Short mmCIF file of C-alpha atoms in Angstrom, two decimals:
data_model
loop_
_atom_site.label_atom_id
_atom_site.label_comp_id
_atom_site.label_asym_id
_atom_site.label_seq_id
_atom_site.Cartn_x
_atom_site.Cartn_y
_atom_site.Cartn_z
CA UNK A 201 -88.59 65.89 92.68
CA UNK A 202 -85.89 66.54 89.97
CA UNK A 203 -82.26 65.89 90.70
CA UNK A 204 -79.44 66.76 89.60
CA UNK A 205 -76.77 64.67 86.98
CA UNK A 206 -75.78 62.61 89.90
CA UNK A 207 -78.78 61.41 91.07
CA UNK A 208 -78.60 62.49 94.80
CA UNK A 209 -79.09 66.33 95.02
CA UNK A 210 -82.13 67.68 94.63
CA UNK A 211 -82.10 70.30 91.69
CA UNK A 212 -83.16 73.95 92.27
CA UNK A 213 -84.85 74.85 89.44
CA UNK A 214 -84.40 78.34 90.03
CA UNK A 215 -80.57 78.27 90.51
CA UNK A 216 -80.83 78.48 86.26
CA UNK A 217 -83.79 80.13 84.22
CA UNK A 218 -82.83 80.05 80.76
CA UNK A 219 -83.82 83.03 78.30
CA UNK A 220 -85.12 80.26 75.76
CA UNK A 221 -85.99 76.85 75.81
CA UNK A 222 -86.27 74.52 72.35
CA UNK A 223 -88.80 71.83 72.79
CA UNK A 224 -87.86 70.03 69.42
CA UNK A 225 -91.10 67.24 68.72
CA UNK A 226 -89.98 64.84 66.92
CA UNK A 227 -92.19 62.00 65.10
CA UNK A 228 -91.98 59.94 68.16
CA UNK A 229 -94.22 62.94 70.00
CA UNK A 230 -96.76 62.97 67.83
CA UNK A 231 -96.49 59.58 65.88
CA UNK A 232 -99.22 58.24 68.18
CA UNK A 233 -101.76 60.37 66.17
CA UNK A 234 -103.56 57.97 64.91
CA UNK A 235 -107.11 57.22 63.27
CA UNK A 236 -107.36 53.83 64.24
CA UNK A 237 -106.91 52.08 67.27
CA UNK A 238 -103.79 50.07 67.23
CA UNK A 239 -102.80 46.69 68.47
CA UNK A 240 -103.59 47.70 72.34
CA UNK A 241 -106.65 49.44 71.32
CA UNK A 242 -105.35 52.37 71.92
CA UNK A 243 -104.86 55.21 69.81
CA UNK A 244 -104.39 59.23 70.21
CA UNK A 245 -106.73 62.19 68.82
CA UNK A 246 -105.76 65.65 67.87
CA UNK A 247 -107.36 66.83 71.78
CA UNK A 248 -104.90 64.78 73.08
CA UNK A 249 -101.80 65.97 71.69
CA UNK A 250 -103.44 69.63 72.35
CA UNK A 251 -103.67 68.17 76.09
CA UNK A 252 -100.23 66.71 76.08
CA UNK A 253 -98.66 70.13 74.43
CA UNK A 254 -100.42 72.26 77.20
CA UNK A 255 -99.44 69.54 80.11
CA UNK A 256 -95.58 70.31 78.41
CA UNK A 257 -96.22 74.00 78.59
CA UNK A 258 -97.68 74.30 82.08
CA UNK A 259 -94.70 72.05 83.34
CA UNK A 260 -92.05 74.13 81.52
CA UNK A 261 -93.67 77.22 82.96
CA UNK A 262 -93.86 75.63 86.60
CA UNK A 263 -90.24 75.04 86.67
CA UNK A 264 -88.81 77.75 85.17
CA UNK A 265 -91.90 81.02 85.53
CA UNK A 266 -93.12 82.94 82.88
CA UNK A 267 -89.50 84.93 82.19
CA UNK A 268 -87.97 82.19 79.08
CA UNK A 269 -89.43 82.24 75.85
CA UNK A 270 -90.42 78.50 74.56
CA UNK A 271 -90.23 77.64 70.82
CA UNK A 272 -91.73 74.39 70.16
CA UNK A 273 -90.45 73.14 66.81
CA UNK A 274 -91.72 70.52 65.18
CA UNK A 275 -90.75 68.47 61.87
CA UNK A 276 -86.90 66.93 62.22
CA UNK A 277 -88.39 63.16 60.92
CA UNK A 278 -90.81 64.09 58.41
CA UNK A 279 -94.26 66.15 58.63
CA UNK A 280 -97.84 65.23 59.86
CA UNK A 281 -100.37 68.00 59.02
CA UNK A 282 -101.90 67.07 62.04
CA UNK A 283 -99.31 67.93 64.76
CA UNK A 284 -98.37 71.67 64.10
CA UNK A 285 -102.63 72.07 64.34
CA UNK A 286 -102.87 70.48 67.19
CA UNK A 287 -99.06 72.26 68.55
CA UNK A 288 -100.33 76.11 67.88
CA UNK A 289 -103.28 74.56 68.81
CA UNK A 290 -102.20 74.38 72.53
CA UNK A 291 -100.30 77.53 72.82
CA UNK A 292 -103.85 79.47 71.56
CA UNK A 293 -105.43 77.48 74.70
CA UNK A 294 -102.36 77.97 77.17
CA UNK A 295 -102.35 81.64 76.52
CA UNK A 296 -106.77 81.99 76.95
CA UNK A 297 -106.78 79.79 79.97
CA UNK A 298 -103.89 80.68 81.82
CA UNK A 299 -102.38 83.98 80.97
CA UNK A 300 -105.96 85.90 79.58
CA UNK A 301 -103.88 87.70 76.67
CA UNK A 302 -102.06 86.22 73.69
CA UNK A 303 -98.42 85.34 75.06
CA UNK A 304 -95.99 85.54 72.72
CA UNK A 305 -93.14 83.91 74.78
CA UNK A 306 -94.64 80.95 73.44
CA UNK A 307 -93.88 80.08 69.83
CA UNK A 308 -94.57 77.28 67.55
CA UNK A 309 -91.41 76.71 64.32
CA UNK A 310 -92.13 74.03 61.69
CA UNK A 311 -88.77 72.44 60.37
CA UNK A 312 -88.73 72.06 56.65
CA UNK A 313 -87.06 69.16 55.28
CA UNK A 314 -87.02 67.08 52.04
CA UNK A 315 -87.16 63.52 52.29
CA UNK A 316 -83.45 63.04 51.16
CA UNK A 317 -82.65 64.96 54.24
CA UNK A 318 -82.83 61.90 56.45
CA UNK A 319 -81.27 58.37 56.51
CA UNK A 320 -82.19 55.19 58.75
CA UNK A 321 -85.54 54.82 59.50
CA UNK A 322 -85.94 58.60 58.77
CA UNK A 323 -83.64 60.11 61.63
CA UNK A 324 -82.41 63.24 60.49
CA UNK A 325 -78.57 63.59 58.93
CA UNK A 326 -75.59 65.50 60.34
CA UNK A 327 -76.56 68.04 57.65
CA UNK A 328 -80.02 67.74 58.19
CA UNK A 329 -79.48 68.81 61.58
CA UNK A 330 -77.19 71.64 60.21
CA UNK A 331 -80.04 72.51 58.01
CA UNK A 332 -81.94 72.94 61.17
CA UNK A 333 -80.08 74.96 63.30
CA UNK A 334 -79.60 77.42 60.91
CA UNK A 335 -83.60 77.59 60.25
CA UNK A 336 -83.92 78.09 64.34
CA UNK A 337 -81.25 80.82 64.23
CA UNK A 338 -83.10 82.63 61.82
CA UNK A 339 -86.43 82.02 63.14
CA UNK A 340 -85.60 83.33 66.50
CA UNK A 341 -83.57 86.53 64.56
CA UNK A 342 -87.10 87.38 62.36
CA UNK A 343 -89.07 87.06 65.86
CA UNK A 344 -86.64 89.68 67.35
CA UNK A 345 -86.75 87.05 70.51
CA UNK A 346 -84.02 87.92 73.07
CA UNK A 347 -83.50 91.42 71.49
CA UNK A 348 -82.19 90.05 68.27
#
């Protein structure tokens, strides 16, 4: 069940469907991709961050239906090559396997950054995050999403 802020209500989901919804991945997402196992032995392939992406996607979708465009942007602490591939990756697969057509209320936005644009152990800056609202705003204008 989800509830709501205070903990005791059980929260319609349907009481609010948003337009648009901004999954923002951050390095933490996808910083388990890695070649090697790691200390555990674990360690996470491209098909799994595909599988995690479209487990995101089908949750997002059973919450709020099929009405809200989702961008998924990616790229706030630094780039991996591997994570937008395995990102647009998903949304190809989502749209095959569950809708039959390409669905274009899913979106995949790259963030692009220089490395000055972050400080402590690469978390973005106020102006970095500036920097990236203004990239969103004009990503979402260019894809004419919410009659833009």
């Amino acid at each position: 069940n989800r509830y709501s802020y205070n903990h005791s209500t059980p929260y319609n989901m349907n009481d609010f469907v948003p337009e648009m919804i901004i999954a923002n991945l951050g390095t933490n997402d996808v910083g388990a991709l890695m070649t090697q196992p790691n200390q555990y032995g674990d360690y996470c392939t491209q098909d799994d961050i595909v599988d995690g992406a479209m487990t995101m996607l089908k949750g997002l979708r059973s919450y709020y239906g099929s009405s809200s465009h989702i961008v998924f942007c990616y790229g706030m602490m630094g780039q991996d090559t591997r994570a937008p591939e395995a990102i647009r990756a998903a949304l190809i697969r989502y749209s095959n396997e569950v809708t039959g057509i390409y669905d274009d209320k899913q979106i995949f936005m790259s963030f692009a950054f220089s490395e000055t644009s972050t400080n402590y152990a690469g978390h973005p800056t106020p102006r970095c995050n500036q920097k990236a609202y203004e990239q969103l705003q004009k990503y979402i204008e260019a894809s004419h999403l919410l009659g833009f």
